[in-house]
Amino acid sequence: MKSIMTGALLLVITSGASFAGTPLIDARQNAQSHRIYNGIASGRLTYPETKQLVRGQIHVQRLENRAKADGVVTPFERARINVAQSVQGARIFWKKHN
C-alpha cells in the first residue's frame, strides 16, 4: 500500500517539475506531496484518506498542465490553480488531524 502511494506521489511531484515557468506552483505541490508522505509515514493518514488526497494532488497537477498547454499561464489560470492548492492544503490538514 505504501509503495503504491509513494509511487503515485513521486509521479505527481516529477510531472510538474518537467515544465518551467511556474516555480511557486511546483514548490507548493512538492510541499503538499511531502505533507501527505509524512502523514503516511507517521500513520496519521489511512489508506482511503491517502487515496483521496493523492487524487486531489493529481487534479491540481492536471489544472497546471492544462494551463501550460498553450505555453502561457494567465493570471486567471494561476489564481484558479492557487485556489485548488489552497483547498487541497486544507484537506491535507483536516485528514491528518481528524
PDB file of N, CA, C and O in Angstrom, residues 49-84:
ATOM      1  N   GLU A  49      -7.946   7.813   3.027  1.00  0.00           N
ATOM      2  CA  GLU A  49      -7.626   9.237   3.090  1.00  0.00           C
ATOM      3  C   GLU A  49      -6.474   9.576   2.150  1.00  0.00           C
ATOM      4  O   GLU A  49      -6.522  10.575   1.423  1.00  0.00           O
ATOM      5  N   THR A  50      -5.470   8.733   2.161  1.00  0.00           N
ATOM      6  CA  THR A  50      -4.312   8.947   1.290  1.00  0.00           C
ATOM      7  C   THR A  50      -4.722   8.889  -0.165  1.00  0.00           C
ATOM      8  O   THR A  50      -4.307   9.729  -0.972  1.00  0.00           O
ATOM      9  N   LYS A  51      -5.553   7.922  -0.496  1.00  0.00           N
ATOM     10  CA  LYS A  51      -6.021   7.774  -1.869  1.00  0.00           C
ATOM     11  C   LYS A  51      -6.755   9.034  -2.329  1.00  0.00           C
ATOM     12  O   LYS A  51      -6.532   9.533  -3.428  1.00  0.00           O
ATOM     13  N   GLN A  52      -7.607   9.583  -1.471  1.00  0.00           N
ATOM     14  CA  GLN A  52      -8.360  10.788  -1.802  1.00  0.00           C
ATOM     15  C   GLN A  52      -7.425  11.983  -1.958  1.00  0.00           C
ATOM     16  O   GLN A  52      -7.580  12.792  -2.884  1.00  0.00           O
ATOM     17  N   LEU A  53      -6.444  12.114  -1.084  1.00  0.00           N
ATOM     18  CA  LEU A  53      -5.511  13.232  -1.169  1.00  0.00           C
ATOM     19  C   LEU A  53      -4.629  13.157  -2.403  1.00  0.00           C
ATOM     20  O   LEU A  53      -4.341  14.180  -3.040  1.00  0.00           O
ATOM     21  N   VAL A  54      -4.217  11.958  -2.771  1.00  0.00           N
ATOM     22  CA  VAL A  54      -3.407  11.799  -3.983  1.00  0.00           C
ATOM     23  C   VAL A  54      -4.235  12.161  -5.213  1.00  0.00           C
ATOM     24  O   VAL A  54      -3.739  12.821  -6.130  1.00  0.00           O
ATOM     25  N   ARG A  55      -5.509  11.777  -5.228  1.00  0.00           N
ATOM     26  CA  ARG A  55      -6.379  12.171  -6.336  1.00  0.00           C
ATOM     27  C   ARG A  55      -6.505  13.689  -6.428  1.00  0.00           C
ATOM     28  O   ARG A  55      -6.526  14.265  -7.519  1.00  0.00           O
ATOM     29  N   GLY A  56      -6.566  14.345  -5.280  1.00  0.00           N
ATOM     30  CA  GLY A  56      -6.617  15.798  -5.261  1.00  0.00           C
ATOM     31  C   GLY A  56      -5.346  16.420  -5.809  1.00  0.00           C
ATOM     32  O   GLY A  56      -5.385  17.408  -6.549  1.00  0.00           O
ATOM     33  N   GLN A  57      -4.191  15.836  -5.472  1.00  0.00           N
ATOM     34  CA  GLN A  57      -2.914  16.323  -5.991  1.00  0.00           C
ATOM     35  C   GLN A  57      -2.854  16.150  -7.512  1.00  0.00           C
ATOM     36  O   GLN A  57      -2.360  17.020  -8.219  1.00  0.00           O
ATOM     37  N   ILE A  58      -3.361  15.034  -7.984  1.00  0.00           N
ATOM     38  CA  ILE A  58      -3.379  14.783  -9.427  1.00  0.00           C
ATOM     39  C   ILE A  58      -4.284  15.799 -10.118  1.00  0.00           C
ATOM     40  O   ILE A  58      -3.957  16.304 -11.199  1.00  0.00           O
ATOM     41  N   HIS A  59      -5.409  16.130  -9.491  1.00  0.00           N
ATOM     42  CA  HIS A  59      -6.317  17.140 -10.056  1.00  0.00           C
ATOM     43  C   HIS A  59      -5.615  18.487 -10.200  1.00  0.00           C
ATOM     44  O   HIS A  59      -5.702  19.135 -11.249  1.00  0.00           O
ATOM     45  N   VAL A  60      -4.903  18.910  -9.174  1.00  0.00           N
ATOM     46  CA  VAL A  60      -4.183  20.185  -9.225  1.00  0.00           C
ATOM     47  C   VAL A  60      -3.115  20.134 -10.310  1.00  0.00           C
ATOM     48  O   VAL A  60      -2.922  21.095 -11.062  1.00  0.00           O
ATOM     49  N   GLN A  61      -2.434  19.011 -10.429  1.00  0.00           N
ATOM     50  CA  GLN A  61      -1.396  18.874 -11.453  1.00  0.00           C
ATOM     51  C   GLN A  61      -2.002  18.946 -12.853  1.00  0.00           C
ATOM     52  O   GLN A  61      -1.426  19.549 -13.760  1.00  0.00           O
ATOM     53  N   ARG A  62      -3.175  18.362 -13.032  1.00  0.00           N
ATOM     54  CA  ARG A  62      -3.845  18.441 -14.336  1.00  0.00           C
ATOM     55  C   ARG A  62      -4.248  19.871 -14.670  1.00  0.00           C
ATOM     56  O   ARG A  62      -4.140  20.289 -15.825  1.00  0.00           O
ATOM     57  N   LEU A  63      -4.701  20.613 -13.661  1.00  0.00           N
ATOM     58  CA  LEU A  63      -5.008  22.029 -13.881  1.00  0.00           C
ATOM     59  C   LEU A  63      -3.765  22.774 -14.365  1.00  0.00           C
ATOM     60  O   LEU A  63      -3.836  23.572 -15.300  1.00  0.00           O
ATOM     61  N   GLU A  64      -2.651  22.508 -13.723  1.00  0.00           N
ATOM     62  CA  GLU A  64      -1.403  23.162 -14.110  1.00  0.00           C
ATOM     63  C   GLU A  64      -0.982  22.757 -15.516  1.00  0.00           C
ATOM     64  O   GLU A  64      -0.585  23.602 -16.321  1.00  0.00           O
ATOM     65  N   ASN A  65      -1.087  21.478 -15.826  1.00  0.00           N
ATOM     66  CA  ASN A  65      -0.700  21.006 -17.159  1.00  0.00           C
ATOM     67  C   ASN A  65      -1.576  21.628 -18.248  1.00  0.00           C
ATOM     68  O   ASN A  65      -1.087  21.996 -19.314  1.00  0.00           O
ATOM     69  N   ARG A  66      -2.895  21.742 -17.977  1.00  0.00           N
ATOM     70  CA  ARG A  66      -3.790  22.374 -18.949  1.00  0.00           C
ATOM     71  C   ARG A  66      -3.458  23.852 -19.127  1.00  0.00           C
ATOM     72  O   ARG A  66      -3.533  24.382 -20.232  1.00  0.00           O
ATOM     73  N   ALA A  67      -3.110  24.504 -18.031  1.00  0.00           N
ATOM     74  CA  ALA A  67      -2.770  25.922 -18.110  1.00  0.00           C
ATOM     75  C   ALA A  67      -1.497  26.132 -18.927  1.00  0.00           C
ATOM     76  O   ALA A  67      -1.369  27.122 -19.651  1.00  0.00           O
ATOM     77  N   LYS A  68      -0.568  25.213 -18.838  1.00  0.00           N
ATOM     78  CA  LYS A  68       0.707  25.325 -19.548  1.00  0.00           C
ATOM     79  C   LYS A  68       0.631  24.829 -20.989  1.00  0.00           C
ATOM     80  O   LYS A  68       1.577  25.023 -21.748  1.00  0.00           O
ATOM     81  N   ALA A  69      -0.457  24.215 -21.365  1.00  0.00           N
ATOM     82  CA  ALA A  69      -0.559  23.586 -22.690  1.00  0.00           C
ATOM     83  C   ALA A  69      -0.343  24.577 -23.827  1.00  0.00           C
ATOM     84  O   ALA A  69       0.250  24.227 -24.848  1.00  0.00           O
ATOM     85  N   ASP A  70      -0.804  25.812 -23.663  1.00  0.00           N
ATOM     86  CA  ASP A  70      -0.626  26.793 -24.737  1.00  0.00           C
ATOM     87  C   ASP A  70       0.667  27.598 -24.585  1.00  0.00           C
ATOM     88  O   ASP A  70       0.926  28.500 -25.372  1.00  0.00           O
ATOM     89  N   GLY A  71       1.456  27.282 -23.566  1.00  0.00           N
ATOM     90  CA  GLY A  71       2.745  27.951 -23.387  1.00  0.00           C
ATOM     91  C   GLY A  71       2.706  29.169 -22.491  1.00  0.00           C
ATOM     92  O   GLY A  71       3.742  29.715 -22.150  1.00  0.00           O
ATOM     93  N   VAL A  72       1.520  29.613 -22.109  1.00  0.00           N
ATOM     94  CA  VAL A  72       1.380  30.791 -21.252  1.00  0.00           C
ATOM     95  C   VAL A  72       0.387  30.475 -20.142  1.00  0.00           C
ATOM     96  O   VAL A  72      -0.701  29.969 -20.404  1.00  0.00           O
ATOM     97  N   VAL A  73       0.774  30.791 -18.916  1.00  0.00           N
ATOM     98  CA  VAL A  73      -0.136  30.627 -17.788  1.00  0.00           C
ATOM     99  C   VAL A  73      -0.645  32.021 -17.436  1.00  0.00           C
ATOM    100  O   VAL A  73       0.099  32.874 -16.971  1.00  0.00           O
ATOM    101  N   THR A  74      -1.929  32.251 -17.694  1.00  0.00           N
ATOM    102  CA  THR A  74      -2.529  33.567 -17.469  1.00  0.00           C
ATOM    103  C   THR A  74      -2.744  33.801 -15.964  1.00  0.00           C
ATOM    104  O   THR A  74      -2.762  32.837 -15.180  1.00  0.00           O
ATOM    105  N   PRO A  75      -2.922  35.040 -15.558  1.00  0.00           N
ATOM    106  CA  PRO A  75      -3.216  35.314 -14.146  1.00  0.00           C
ATOM    107  C   PRO A  75      -4.475  34.607 -13.643  1.00  0.00           C
ATOM    108  O   PRO A  75      -4.525  34.157 -12.499  1.00  0.00           O
ATOM    109  N   PHE A  76      -5.484  34.484 -14.495  1.00  0.00           N
ATOM    110  CA  PHE A  76      -6.694  33.761 -14.112  1.00  0.00           C
ATOM    111  C   PHE A  76      -6.387  32.291 -13.837  1.00  0.00           C
ATOM    112  O   PHE A  76      -6.873  31.713 -12.863  1.00  0.00           O
ATOM    113  N   GLU A  77      -5.572  31.683 -14.715  1.00  0.00           N
ATOM    114  CA  GLU A  77      -5.208  30.278 -14.524  1.00  0.00           C
ATOM    115  C   GLU A  77      -4.377  30.098 -13.253  1.00  0.00           C
ATOM    116  O   GLU A  77      -4.578  29.143 -12.502  1.00  0.00           O
ATOM    117  N   ARG A  78      -3.455  31.029 -13.001  1.00  0.00           N
ATOM    118  CA  ARG A  78      -2.663  30.971 -11.769  1.00  0.00           C
ATOM    119  C   ARG A  78      -3.568  31.064 -10.537  1.00  0.00           C
ATOM    120  O   ARG A  78      -3.383  30.338  -9.557  1.00  0.00           O
ATOM    121  N   ALA A  79      -4.543  31.960 -10.596  1.00  0.00           N
ATOM    122  CA  ALA A  79      -5.465  32.116  -9.466  1.00  0.00           C
ATOM    123  C   ALA A  79      -6.280  30.845  -9.251  1.00  0.00           C
ATOM    124  O   ALA A  79      -6.495  30.423  -8.104  1.00  0.00           O
ATOM    125  N   ARG A  80      -6.729  30.243 -10.323  1.00  0.00           N
ATOM    126  CA  ARG A  80      -7.511  29.009 -10.222  1.00  0.00           C
ATOM    127  C   ARG A  80      -6.680  27.880  -9.618  1.00  0.00           C
ATOM    128  O   ARG A  80      -7.155  27.131  -8.758  1.00  0.00           O
ATOM    129  N   ILE A  81      -5.425  27.769 -10.057  1.00  0.00           N
ATOM    130  CA  ILE A  81      -4.530  26.747  -9.502  1.00  0.00           C
ATOM    131  C   ILE A  81      -4.262  27.039  -8.030  1.00  0.00           C
ATOM    132  O   ILE A  81      -4.239  26.121  -7.201  1.00  0.00           O
ATOM    133  N   ASN A  82      -4.080  28.315  -7.703  1.00  0.00           N
ATOM    134  CA  ASN A  82      -3.829  28.700  -6.317  1.00  0.00           C
ATOM    135  C   ASN A  82      -4.999  28.319  -5.414  1.00  0.00           C
ATOM    136  O   ASN A  82      -4.801  27.807  -4.306  1.00  0.00           O
ATOM    137  N   VAL A  83      -6.210  28.552  -5.872  1.00  0.00           N
ATOM    138  CA  VAL A  83      -7.397  28.174  -5.088  1.00  0.00           C
ATOM    139  C   VAL A  83      -7.454  26.660  -4.918  1.00  0.00           C
ATOM    140  O   VAL A  83      -7.723  26.159  -3.819  1.00  0.00           O
ATOM    141  N   ALA A  84      -7.187  25.922  -5.980  1.00  0.00           N
ATOM    142  CA  ALA A  84      -7.202  24.458  -5.902  1.00  0.00           C
ATOM    143  C   ALA A  84      -6.138  23.960  -4.923  1.00  0.00           C
ATOM    144  O   ALA A  84      -6.384  23.025  -4.155  1.00  0.00           O
TER     145      ALA A  84
END
